[in-house]
């Protein structure tokens, strides 16, 4: 019996999960997504190709490996169809090695309408949702009114769809949302619905399975399974900066419910953090920089959302948040990405604790969104050289090694690898 290893983000998303999953895939037989949906944007780069995945797991470019979309994931068929077509343009045929849980829930066009309506209704308190319909689709799942992938094979699918759509339109009306003016891209709701319905044909060509049996049989047969997280621990529905979070369980616990594996079947938990910190959308961000350094991180790090294109907010690494994430996830190994963005920095800072109402704390407070937080910052000298030629962990500049050591000491977790470029080849394992 083998175990499921987990790889997930420890910050507010975009830590480099897609890249690292792609790099780790050769060590596994199965790569499985367990939560989230098209709000995710996972970037892979190799052989001069750059590719962004949203719903499909990041092991897909390895043709001999099986990829699974688990029951905890949300599928938006039209976005899924676009993703499949983009892969085919790169000579990747995903029907061969991508299996989809029949229990995964569908995002309807009207879930996207409601996402927009809910954000509009929030006025100044907007979450900054990716507007892919995530919140409303998970709401229907929990309310037991959702539609699942397996339902598209049933004779009464259209009926179920129309009923749910009708309910969504009623809610939008109650919110005084202008349905006629609503657009997805440049399409009206009706136009998009047509595209969405056609996309179901693509979905039907895939192997739709009971993925909980599939994964557990793989484990029984000694196959190696890697669970790929989306978003990050600080966006978790329970432990993130609520309500400025996503609507799924982004932490290790989500692997159990999102794939149907027992807690005792969880193996290593690899957590990813950037060497600094970013956040896209609204919500607290204690180490955010509003100065030239912040802008430099954004520019050099190309910190623009892979899903929405929005500029990401940038700041120093936040150790109270990272320690919290390590605790919640049971992280056994750390992976640090993007230190190369700070190659030219004279000084690098790390938030070691928060000062709230004149008191020092290293706990994330319940009132995370309301209180004023001043980060206690520890300064480190920069390495002032390019990391592009580094070929092993031990060869990294001594200043960077000191910085990494401090991350280890304060998180209590050993670093297993450092990534120094977007490319597949530039990961230095210890
Ligand atoms: P994900 O959502 O966690 O998969 O991360 P994203 O793909 O949204 O964002 C990470 C961005 O950083 C992508 O543009 C990657 O190509 C890039 N990236 C990943 N690792 C590194 C790294 O070590 N150095 C640099 N410079 N870029 C990286
Ligand atoms: P990956 O997997 C970064 C953020 C949104 C918004 C909040 C809620 O690429 O790391 P939602 O659409 O889920 O209702 O948005 O969560 N968000 C992400 N931020 N990376 C992501 O995914 C994200 N997915 C959602 O910006 O603030
Ligand atoms: Mg991303």
GROMACS .gro file of C-alpha atoms and ligand atoms in nm:
model
  486
    1UNK     CA    1   0.000   0.000   0.000
    2UNK     CA    2   0.158   0.328  -0.101
    3UNK     CA    3   0.063   0.675   0.016
    4UNK     CA    4  -0.051   0.999  -0.143
    5UNK     CA    5   0.215   1.269  -0.141
    6UNK     CA    6   0.082   1.623  -0.142
    7UNK     CA    7   0.214   1.940  -0.299
    8UNK     CA    8   0.039   2.265  -0.208
    9UNK     CA    9   0.084   2.640  -0.176
   10UNK     CA   10   0.156   2.791   0.166
   11UNK     CA   11   0.080   3.155   0.087
   12UNK     CA   12  -0.199   3.328  -0.108
   13UNK     CA   13  -0.153   3.120  -0.425
   14UNK     CA   14   0.079   3.146  -0.726
   15UNK     CA   15   0.379   3.004  -0.539
   16UNK     CA   16   0.487   2.803  -0.845
   17UNK     CA   17   0.286   2.485  -0.786
   18UNK     CA   18   0.240   2.409  -1.156
   19UNK     CA   19   0.610   2.427  -1.227
   20UNK     CA   20   0.708   2.209  -0.932
   21UNK     CA   21   0.440   1.947  -1.000
   22UNK     CA   22   0.568   1.921  -1.358
   23UNK     CA   23   0.921   1.873  -1.224
   24UNK     CA   24   0.814   1.609  -0.968
   25UNK     CA   25   0.587   1.417  -1.208
   26UNK     CA   26   0.861   1.173  -1.325
   27UNK     CA   27   0.870   1.039  -0.965
   28UNK     CA   28   0.496   0.956  -0.967
   29UNK     CA   29   0.244   0.741  -1.158
   30UNK     CA   30  -0.064   0.955  -1.095
   31UNK     CA   31  -0.110   1.332  -1.053
   32UNK     CA   32  -0.444   1.437  -0.905
   33UNK     CA   33  -0.610   1.773  -0.846
   34UNK     CA   34  -0.829   1.766  -0.532
   35UNK     CA   35  -0.995   2.111  -0.510
   36UNK     CA   36  -1.040   2.447  -0.676
   37UNK     CA   37  -1.122   2.492  -1.040
   38UNK     CA   38  -1.063   2.745  -1.316
   39UNK     CA   39  -0.976   3.013  -1.058
   40UNK     CA   40  -0.632   2.844  -1.059
   41UNK     CA   41  -0.363   2.932  -1.312
   42UNK     CA   42  -0.065   2.698  -1.302
   43UNK     CA   43   0.228   2.791  -1.528
   44UNK     CA   44   0.473   2.541  -1.677
   45UNK     CA   45   0.779   2.624  -1.886
   46UNK     CA   46   1.009   2.391  -2.074
   47UNK     CA   47   1.185   2.378  -2.411
   48UNK     CA   48   1.092   2.741  -2.467
   49UNK     CA   49   0.720   2.661  -2.430
   50UNK     CA   50   0.509   2.839  -2.170
   51UNK     CA   51   0.175   2.686  -2.082
   52UNK     CA   52  -0.094   2.780  -1.829
   53UNK     CA   53  -0.330   2.513  -1.689
   54UNK     CA   54  -0.650   2.591  -1.499
   55UNK     CA   55  -0.847   2.271  -1.435
   56UNK     CA   56  -0.618   2.003  -1.577
   57UNK     CA   57  -0.342   1.869  -1.348
   58UNK     CA   58   0.016   1.980  -1.414
   59UNK     CA   59   0.138   1.626  -1.492
   60UNK     CA   60  -0.041   1.631  -1.829
   61UNK     CA   61   0.270   1.697  -2.038
   62UNK     CA   62   0.413   1.362  -1.929
   63UNK     CA   63   0.221   1.133  -2.166
   64UNK     CA   64   0.285   0.811  -1.977
   65UNK     CA   65   0.150   0.950  -1.646
   66UNK     CA   66  -0.213   0.940  -1.540
   67UNK     CA   67  -0.380   1.265  -1.441
   68UNK     CA   68  -0.699   1.275  -1.235
   69UNK     CA   69  -0.948   1.553  -1.171
   70UNK     CA   70  -1.088   1.454  -0.833
   71UNK     CA   71  -1.437   1.492  -0.687
   72UNK     CA   72  -1.336   1.806  -0.494
   73UNK     CA   73  -1.263   2.001  -0.813
   74UNK     CA   74  -1.508   2.226  -0.999
   75UNK     CA   75  -1.524   2.191  -1.378
   76UNK     CA   76  -1.638   2.469  -1.608
   77UNK     CA   77  -1.693   2.277  -1.935
   78UNK     CA   78  -1.628   2.568  -2.174
   79UNK     CA   79  -1.301   2.659  -2.000
   80UNK     CA   80  -1.211   2.289  -1.987
   81UNK     CA   81  -1.278   2.262  -2.361
   82UNK     CA   82  -1.050   2.561  -2.434
   83UNK     CA   83  -0.782   2.401  -2.220
   84UNK     CA   84  -0.808   2.073  -2.409
   85UNK     CA   85  -0.782   2.255  -2.742
   86UNK     CA   86  -0.478   2.451  -2.626
   87UNK     CA   87  -0.308   2.123  -2.530
   88UNK     CA   88  -0.392   1.966  -2.866
   89UNK     CA   89  -0.222   2.259  -3.039
   90UNK     CA   90   0.089   2.149  -2.850
   91UNK     CA   91   0.044   1.788  -2.963
   92UNK     CA   92  -0.080   1.670  -2.625
   93UNK     CA   93  -0.391   1.449  -2.644
   94UNK     CA   94  -0.537   1.453  -2.292
   95UNK     CA   95  -0.814   1.194  -2.351
   96UNK     CA   96  -0.542   0.926  -2.324
   97UNK     CA   97  -0.419   1.007  -1.976
   98UNK     CA   98  -0.676   1.230  -1.805
   99UNK     CA   99  -0.955   1.073  -1.597
  100UNK     CA  100  -1.233   1.278  -1.441
  101UNK     CA  101  -1.439   1.209  -1.131
  102UNK     CA  102  -1.812   1.174  -1.196
  103UNK     CA  103  -1.860   1.341  -0.859
  104UNK     CA  104  -1.681   1.664  -0.953
  105UNK     CA  105  -1.933   1.949  -0.964
  106UNK     CA  106  -2.003   2.162  -1.271
  107UNK     CA  107  -1.981   2.539  -1.292
  108UNK     CA  108  -2.280   2.663  -1.494
  109UNK     CA  109  -2.279   2.990  -1.691
  110UNK     CA  110  -2.524   3.124  -1.431
  111UNK     CA  111  -2.277   3.042  -1.150
  112UNK     CA  112  -2.049   3.291  -1.322
  113UNK     CA  113  -2.337   3.537  -1.342
  114UNK     CA  114  -2.397   3.498  -0.967
  115UNK     CA  115  -2.027   3.542  -0.894
  116UNK     CA  116  -2.044   3.880  -1.067
  117UNK     CA  117  -2.375   3.964  -0.896
  118UNK     CA  118  -2.237   3.877  -0.551
  119UNK     CA  119  -1.925   4.086  -0.605
  120UNK     CA  120  -2.136   4.380  -0.724
  121UNK     CA  121  -2.359   4.349  -0.419
  122UNK     CA  122  -2.055   4.366  -0.190
  123UNK     CA  123  -1.970   4.721  -0.303
  124UNK     CA  124  -1.645   4.824  -0.139
  125UNK     CA  125  -1.605   4.489   0.036
  126UNK     CA  126  -1.537   4.298  -0.287
  127UNK     CA  127  -1.326   3.983  -0.250
  128UNK     CA  128  -1.165   4.028  -0.589
  129UNK     CA  129  -1.295   3.691  -0.710
  130UNK     CA  130  -1.161   3.555  -1.037
  131UNK     CA  131  -1.530   3.554  -1.147
  132UNK     CA  132  -1.510   3.195  -1.265
  133UNK     CA  133  -1.815   3.096  -1.061
  134UNK     CA  134  -1.625   2.924  -0.780
  135UNK     CA  135  -1.818   3.059  -0.478
  136UNK     CA  136  -2.168   3.003  -0.625
  137UNK     CA  137  -2.082   2.652  -0.755
  138UNK     CA  138  -1.942   2.537  -0.419
  139UNK     CA  139  -2.248   2.698  -0.255
  140UNK     CA  140  -2.475   2.475  -0.465
  141UNK     CA  141  -2.261   2.174  -0.378
  142UNK     CA  142  -2.300   2.237  -0.005
  143UNK     CA  143  -2.669   2.327  -0.047
  144UNK     CA  144  -2.715   1.992  -0.225
  145UNK     CA  145  -2.849   2.161  -0.535
  146UNK     CA  146  -2.538   2.121  -0.754
  147UNK     CA  147  -2.495   1.929  -1.080
  148UNK     CA  148  -2.212   1.681  -1.113
  149UNK     CA  149  -2.007   1.560  -1.407
  150UNK     CA  150  -2.178   1.218  -1.395
  151UNK     CA  151  -2.515   1.391  -1.445
  152UNK     CA  152  -2.426   1.485  -1.803
  153UNK     CA  153  -2.466   1.116  -1.892
  154UNK     CA  154  -2.822   1.102  -1.752
  155UNK     CA  155  -3.143   1.146  -1.954
  156UNK     CA  156  -3.275   1.421  -1.725
  157UNK     CA  157  -2.963   1.639  -1.740
  158UNK     CA  158  -3.133   1.920  -1.938
  159UNK     CA  159  -3.418   1.931  -1.687
  160UNK     CA  160  -3.180   1.957  -1.392
  161UNK     CA  161  -2.982   2.226  -1.574
  162UNK     CA  162  -3.289   2.436  -1.654
  163UNK     CA  163  -3.418   2.415  -1.298
  164UNK     CA  164  -3.088   2.529  -1.148
  165UNK     CA  165  -3.046   2.803  -1.409
  166UNK     CA  166  -3.397   2.930  -1.330
  167UNK     CA  167  -3.313   2.946  -0.959
  168UNK     CA  168  -2.991   3.136  -1.033
  169UNK     CA  169  -3.174   3.391  -1.247
  170UNK     CA  170  -3.426   3.445  -0.966
  171UNK     CA  171  -3.143   3.515  -0.721
  172UNK     CA  172  -2.976   3.756  -0.964
  173UNK     CA  173  -3.308   3.936  -1.007
  174UNK     CA  174  -3.343   3.970  -0.630
  175UNK     CA  175  -2.999   4.129  -0.626
  176UNK     CA  176  -3.110   4.375  -0.896
  177UNK     CA  177  -2.833   4.247  -1.119
  178UNK     CA  178  -2.857   4.344  -1.486
  179UNK     CA  179  -2.859   4.003  -1.653
  180UNK     CA  180  -2.894   4.147  -2.005
  181UNK     CA  181  -2.581   4.357  -1.967
  182UNK     CA  182  -2.379   4.064  -1.828
  183UNK     CA  183  -2.099   3.935  -2.052
  184UNK     CA  184  -1.850   3.649  -2.030
  185UNK     CA  185  -1.565   3.769  -2.248
  186UNK     CA  186  -1.769   3.939  -2.518
  187UNK     CA  187  -2.055   3.688  -2.506
  188UNK     CA  188  -2.404   3.735  -2.368
  189UNK     CA  189  -2.531   3.473  -2.126
  190UNK     CA  190  -2.726   3.297  -2.405
  191UNK     CA  191  -2.427   3.293  -2.640
  192UNK     CA  192  -2.203   3.158  -2.367
  193UNK     CA  193  -2.459   2.895  -2.273
  194UNK     CA  194  -2.449   2.764  -2.630
  195UNK     CA  195  -2.070   2.734  -2.616
  196UNK     CA  196  -2.097   2.572  -2.271
  197UNK     CA  197  -2.352   2.312  -2.391
  198UNK     CA  198  -2.136   2.223  -2.692
  199UNK     CA  199  -1.838   2.180  -2.461
  200UNK     CA  200  -2.019   1.902  -2.278
  201UNK     CA  201  -1.949   1.685  -2.585
  202UNK     CA  202  -1.577   1.728  -2.519
  203UNK     CA  203  -1.624   1.633  -2.155
  204UNK     CA  204  -1.816   1.318  -2.261
  205UNK     CA  205  -1.518   1.196  -2.465
  206UNK     CA  206  -1.311   1.164  -2.146
  207UNK     CA  207  -1.305   0.868  -1.910
  208UNK     CA  208  -1.551   0.966  -1.639
  209UNK     CA  209  -1.480   0.750  -1.337
  210UNK     CA  210  -1.541   0.687  -0.968
  211UNK     CA  211  -1.206   0.841  -0.890
  212UNK     CA  212  -1.207   0.746  -0.520
  213UNK     CA  213  -1.195   0.376  -0.621
  214UNK     CA  214  -0.942   0.448  -0.891
  215UNK     CA  215  -0.702   0.630  -0.657
  216UNK     CA  216  -0.737   0.378  -0.375
  217UNK     CA  217  -0.679   0.089  -0.617
  218UNK     CA  218  -0.365   0.268  -0.739
  219UNK     CA  219  -0.243   0.295  -0.378
  220UNK     CA  220  -0.322  -0.071  -0.314
  221UNK     CA  221  -0.117  -0.164  -0.623
  222UNK     CA  222   0.180   0.035  -0.494
  223UNK     CA  223   0.145   0.319  -0.747
  224UNK     CA  224   0.281   0.656  -0.647
  225UNK     CA  225   0.021   0.933  -0.631
  226UNK     CA  226   0.085   1.308  -0.605
  227UNK     CA  227  -0.199   1.541  -0.505
  228UNK     CA  228  -0.168   1.888  -0.660
  229UNK     CA  229  -0.312   2.178  -0.463
  230UNK     CA  230  -0.459   2.495  -0.606
  231UNK     CA  231  -0.472   2.842  -0.443
  232UNK     CA  232  -0.286   2.855  -0.110
  233UNK     CA  233  -0.335   2.788   0.261
  234UNK     CA  234  -0.405   3.154   0.338
  235UNK     CA  235  -0.700   3.135   0.095
  236UNK     CA  236  -0.845   2.827   0.268
  237UNK     CA  237  -1.218   2.852   0.344
  238UNK     CA  238  -1.168   2.771   0.715
  239UNK     CA  239  -0.824   2.906   0.799
  240UNK     CA  240  -0.759   3.177   0.539
  241UNK     CA  241  -0.827   3.547   0.584
  242UNK     CA  242  -1.205   3.491   0.577
  243UNK     CA  243  -1.408   3.624   0.396
  244UNK     CA  244  -1.122   3.714   0.161
  245UNK     CA  245  -1.067   3.350   0.069
  246UNK     CA  246  -1.169   3.099  -0.192
  247UNK     CA  247  -1.452   2.851  -0.126
  248UNK     CA  248  -1.260   2.525  -0.091
  249UNK     CA  249  -1.037   2.344   0.153
  250UNK     CA  250  -0.693   2.423   0.012
  251UNK     CA  251  -0.499   2.244   0.287
  252UNK     CA  252  -0.393   1.880   0.329
  253UNK     CA  253  -0.730   1.797   0.485
  254UNK     CA  254  -0.885   1.881   0.147
  255UNK     CA  255  -0.691   1.595  -0.012
  256UNK     CA  256  -0.890   1.341   0.191
  257UNK     CA  257  -1.232   1.482   0.100
  258UNK     CA  258  -1.131   1.591  -0.251
  259UNK     CA  259  -0.994   1.253  -0.359
  260UNK     CA  260  -1.154   1.008  -0.119
  261UNK     CA  261  -0.839   0.894   0.057
  262UNK     CA  262  -0.803   0.827   0.429
  263UNK     CA  263  -0.589   1.054   0.649
  264UNK     CA  264  -0.363   0.756   0.717
  265UNK     CA  265  -0.294   0.736   0.341
  266UNK     CA  266  -0.125   1.079   0.334
  267UNK     CA  267   0.253   1.056   0.290
  268UNK     CA  268   0.489   1.349   0.244
  269UNK     CA  269   0.344   1.699   0.239
  270UNK     CA  270   0.551   1.934   0.026
  271UNK     CA  271   0.470   2.300   0.081
  272UNK     CA  272   0.573   2.574  -0.159
  273UNK     CA  273   0.655   2.931  -0.071
  274UNK     CA  274   0.797   3.214  -0.275
  275UNK     CA  275   1.111   3.372  -0.131
  276UNK     CA  276   0.888   3.679  -0.094
  277UNK     CA  277   0.510   3.704  -0.088
  278UNK     CA  278   0.227   3.797  -0.325
  279UNK     CA  279  -0.147   3.823  -0.311
  280UNK     CA  280  -0.402   3.895  -0.584
  281UNK     CA  281  -0.745   4.026  -0.492
  282UNK     CA  282  -0.854   4.194  -0.170
  283UNK     CA  283  -0.780   4.107   0.193
  284UNK     CA  284  -0.512   4.149   0.458
  285UNK     CA  285  -0.146   4.130   0.360
  286UNK     CA  286   0.070   4.244   0.656
  287UNK     CA  287   0.402   4.254   0.469
  288UNK     CA  288   0.271   4.429   0.157
  289UNK     CA  289   0.508   4.688   0.010
  290UNK     CA  290   0.365   5.004  -0.142
  291UNK     CA  291   0.704   5.142  -0.242
  292UNK     CA  292   0.959   5.101  -0.521
  293UNK     CA  293   1.073   4.764  -0.380
  294UNK     CA  294   0.718   4.631  -0.410
  295UNK     CA  295   0.697   4.755  -0.767
  296UNK     CA  296   1.035   4.595  -0.847
  297UNK     CA  297   0.915   4.258  -0.714
  298UNK     CA  298   0.602   4.289  -0.928
  299UNK     CA  299   0.793   4.385  -1.244
  300UNK     CA  300   1.089   4.148  -1.218
  301UNK     CA  301   0.871   3.866  -1.088
  302UNK     CA  302   0.614   3.921  -1.368
  303UNK     CA  303   0.358   3.920  -1.091
  304UNK     CA  304   0.046   3.930  -1.301
  305UNK     CA  305  -0.230   3.674  -1.247
  306UNK     CA  306  -0.209   3.368  -1.474
  307UNK     CA  307  -0.591   3.353  -1.478
  308UNK     CA  308  -0.705   3.715  -1.469
  309UNK     CA  309  -0.396   3.915  -1.571
  310UNK     CA  310  -0.439   4.138  -1.264
  311UNK     CA  311  -0.124   4.280  -1.102
  312UNK     CA  312  -0.037   4.088  -0.786
  313UNK     CA  313   0.033   4.277  -0.463
  314UNK     CA  314   0.391   4.210  -0.347
  315UNK     CA  315   0.574   4.214  -0.014
  316UNK     CA  316   0.829   4.041   0.209
  317UNK     CA  317   0.800   3.683   0.323
  318UNK     CA  318   0.562   3.647   0.618
  319UNK     CA  319   0.689   3.388   0.868
  320UNK     CA  320   0.386   3.394   1.104
  321UNK     CA  321   0.167   3.309   0.804
  322UNK     CA  322   0.414   3.050   0.675
  323UNK     CA  323   0.446   2.883   1.014
  324UNK     CA  324   0.066   2.875   1.041
  325UNK     CA  325   0.042   2.710   0.699
  326UNK     CA  326   0.309   2.452   0.790
  327UNK     CA  327   0.114   2.369   1.106
  328UNK     CA  328  -0.224   2.333   0.930
  329UNK     CA  329  -0.083   2.117   0.652
  330UNK     CA  330   0.169   1.906   0.842
  331UNK     CA  331   0.433   2.013   0.592
  332UNK     CA  332   0.727   1.770   0.586
  333UNK     CA  333   0.931   1.942   0.313
  334UNK     CA  334   0.958   2.302   0.198
  335UNK     CA  335   1.020   2.421  -0.156
  336UNK     CA  336   1.125   2.783  -0.210
  337UNK     CA  337   1.066   2.953  -0.547
  338UNK     CA  338   1.172   3.277  -0.712
  339UNK     CA  339   1.467   3.394  -0.498
  340UNK     CA  340   1.619   3.490  -0.837
  341UNK     CA  341   1.378   3.785  -0.852
  342UNK     CA  342   1.577   3.944  -0.566
  343UNK     CA  343   1.921   3.886  -0.726
  344UNK     CA  344   1.991   4.260  -0.741
  345UNK     CA  345   1.859   4.350  -0.395
  346UNK     CA  346   2.099   4.504  -0.140
  347UNK     CA  347   1.875   4.396   0.143
  348UNK     CA  348   1.603   4.136   0.189
  349UNK     CA  349   1.353   4.144   0.474
  350UNK     CA  350   1.158   3.879   0.657
  351UNK     CA  351   0.857   3.936   0.882
  352UNK     CA  352   0.927   3.741   1.200
  353UNK     CA  353   0.622   3.845   1.404
  354UNK     CA  354   0.333   4.093   1.407
  355UNK     CA  355   0.284   4.392   1.633
  356UNK     CA  356  -0.087   4.434   1.707
  357UNK     CA  357  -0.202   4.697   1.958
  358UNK     CA  358   0.161   4.730   2.078
  359UNK     CA  359   0.181   4.359   2.150
  360UNK     CA  360   0.415   4.122   1.972
  361UNK     CA  361   0.258   3.801   1.844
  362UNK     CA  362   0.340   3.527   1.599
  363UNK     CA  363  -0.019   3.403   1.576
  364UNK     CA  364  -0.259   3.491   1.297
  365UNK     CA  365  -0.531   3.682   1.484
  366UNK     CA  366  -0.903   3.612   1.442
  367UNK     CA  367  -0.943   3.983   1.362
  368UNK     CA  368  -0.691   3.950   1.077
  369UNK     CA  369  -0.897   4.178   0.851
  370UNK     CA  370  -0.986   4.443   1.107
  371UNK     CA  371  -0.675   4.514   1.315
  372UNK     CA  372  -0.376   4.717   1.214
  373UNK     CA  373  -0.075   4.488   1.186
  374UNK     CA  374   0.283   4.613   1.187
  375UNK     CA  375   0.529   4.349   1.071
  376UNK     CA  376   0.850   4.306   1.269
  377UNK     CA  377   1.112   4.292   0.996
  378UNK     CA  378   1.449   4.120   1.012
  379UNK     CA  379   1.704   4.230   0.754
  380UNK     CA  380   1.934   4.004   0.551
  381UNK     CA  381   2.211   4.109   0.313
  382UNK     CA  382   2.137   4.042  -0.056
  383UNK     CA  383   2.354   3.804  -0.260
  384UNK     CA  384   2.394   4.055  -0.543
  385UNK     CA  385   2.460   3.800  -0.812
  386UNK     CA  386   2.265   3.606  -1.068
  387UNK     CA  387   2.136   3.266  -0.958
  388UNK     CA  388   2.100   3.157  -1.319
  389UNK     CA  389   2.430   2.971  -1.320
  390UNK     CA  390   2.370   2.788  -0.990
  391UNK     CA  391   2.372   2.412  -1.053
  392UNK     CA  392   2.345   2.272  -0.701
  393UNK     CA  393   2.192   2.374  -0.370
  394UNK     CA  394   2.526   2.390  -0.191
  395UNK     CA  395   2.668   2.620  -0.457
  396UNK     CA  396   2.407   2.888  -0.386
  397UNK     CA  397   2.551   3.218  -0.258
  398UNK     CA  398   2.618   3.216   0.116
  399UNK     CA  399   2.380   3.510   0.177
  400UNK     CA  400   2.095   3.316   0.017
  401UNK     CA  401   2.184   3.004   0.217
  402UNK     CA  402   2.166   3.214   0.535
  403UNK     CA  403   1.825   3.346   0.433
  404UNK     CA  404   1.703   2.992   0.358
  405UNK     CA  405   1.836   2.869   0.689
  406UNK     CA  406   1.634   3.138   0.866
  407UNK     CA  407   1.321   3.023   0.681
  408UNK     CA  408   1.388   2.667   0.796
  409UNK     CA  409   1.454   2.770   1.153
  410UNK     CA  410   1.141   2.981   1.182
  411UNK     CA  411   0.911   2.740   1.001
  412UNK     CA  412   1.054   2.429   1.164
  413UNK     CA  413   1.061   2.252   0.826
  414UNK     CA  414   1.358   2.147   0.614
  415UNK     CA  415   1.388   2.292   0.265
  416UNK     CA  416   1.406   2.015   0.002
  417UNK     CA  417   1.449   2.227  -0.310
  418UNK     CA  418   1.494   2.579  -0.442
  419UNK     CA  419   1.369   2.696  -0.782
  420UNK     CA  420   1.566   2.971  -0.956
  421UNK     CA  421   1.384   3.029  -1.286
  422UNK     CA  422   1.047   2.955  -1.448
  423UNK     CA  423   1.201   2.670  -1.645
  424UNK     CA  424   1.156   2.303  -1.562
  425UNK     CA  425   1.532   2.249  -1.555
  426UNK     CA  426   1.611   2.506  -1.285
  427UNK     CA  427   1.517   2.333  -0.961
  428UNK     CA  428   1.800   2.262  -0.721
  429UNK     CA  429   1.722   1.962  -0.501
  430UNK     CA  430   1.915   1.925  -0.184
  431LIG     P1  431   0.094   2.850  -0.935
  431LIG     O1  432  -0.044   2.902  -0.943
  431LIG     O2  433   0.136   2.820  -0.795
  431LIG     O3  434   0.119   2.732  -1.026
  431LIG     O4  435   0.190   2.967  -0.985
  431LIG     P2  436   0.167   3.062  -1.114
  431LIG     O5  437   0.197   2.985  -1.236
  431LIG     O6  438   0.036   3.129  -1.105
  431LIG     O7  439   0.274   3.174  -1.085
  431LIG     C1  440   0.408   3.145  -1.069
  431LIG     C2  441   0.488   3.226  -1.173
  431LIG     O8  442   0.624   3.225  -1.140
  431LIG     C3  443   0.479   3.166  -1.312
  431LIG     O9  444   0.487   3.269  -1.406
  431LIG     C4  445   0.603   3.077  -1.319
  431LIG    O10  446   0.649   3.058  -1.451
  431LIG     C5  447   0.701   3.158  -1.238
  431LIG     N1  448   0.803   3.083  -1.164
  431LIG     C6  449   0.790   2.966  -1.095
  431LIG     N2  450   0.904   2.937  -1.029
  431LIG     C7  451   0.990   3.035  -1.058
  431LIG     C8  452   1.125   3.064  -1.017
  431LIG    O11  453   1.186   2.992  -0.940
  431LIG     N3  454   1.182   3.178  -1.065
  431LIG     C9  455   1.115   3.262  -1.149
  431LIG     N4  456   1.177   3.370  -1.192
  431LIG     N5  457   0.989   3.239  -1.189
  431LIG    C10  458   0.927   3.128  -1.143
  432LIG     P1  459  -0.350   2.936  -0.805
  432LIG     O1  460  -0.392   2.791  -0.801
  432LIG     C1  461  -0.402   3.337  -0.644
  432LIG     C2  462  -0.803   3.451  -0.509
  432LIG     C3  463  -0.877   3.555  -0.591
  432LIG     C4  464  -0.964   3.618  -0.485
  432LIG     C5  465  -1.000   3.499  -0.396
  432LIG     C6  466  -1.135   3.436  -0.426
  432LIG     O2  467  -0.311   2.982  -0.940
  432LIG     O3  468  -0.250   2.965  -0.699
  432LIG     P2  469  -1.234   3.290  -0.624
  432LIG     O4  470  -1.232   3.309  -0.773
  432LIG     O5  471  -1.170   3.163  -0.580
  432LIG     O6  472  -1.370   3.308  -0.566
  432LIG     O7  473  -1.145   3.411  -0.566
  432LIG     O8  474  -0.898   3.403  -0.416
  432LIG     N1  475  -0.755   3.334  -0.588
  432LIG     C7  476  -0.627   3.313  -0.620
  432LIG     N2  477  -0.517   3.389  -0.599
  432LIG     N3  478  -0.389   3.218  -0.704
  432LIG     C8  479  -0.498   3.140  -0.724
  432LIG     O9  480  -0.488   3.014  -0.773
  432LIG     C9  481  -0.624   3.189  -0.685
  432LIG     N4  482  -0.751   3.139  -0.692
  432LIG    C10  483  -0.828   3.230  -0.631
  432LIG    O10  484  -0.787   3.647  -0.649
  432LIG    O11  485  -0.889   3.708  -0.408
  433LIG    MG1  486  -0.147   3.069  -1.023
   0.00000   0.00000   0.00000
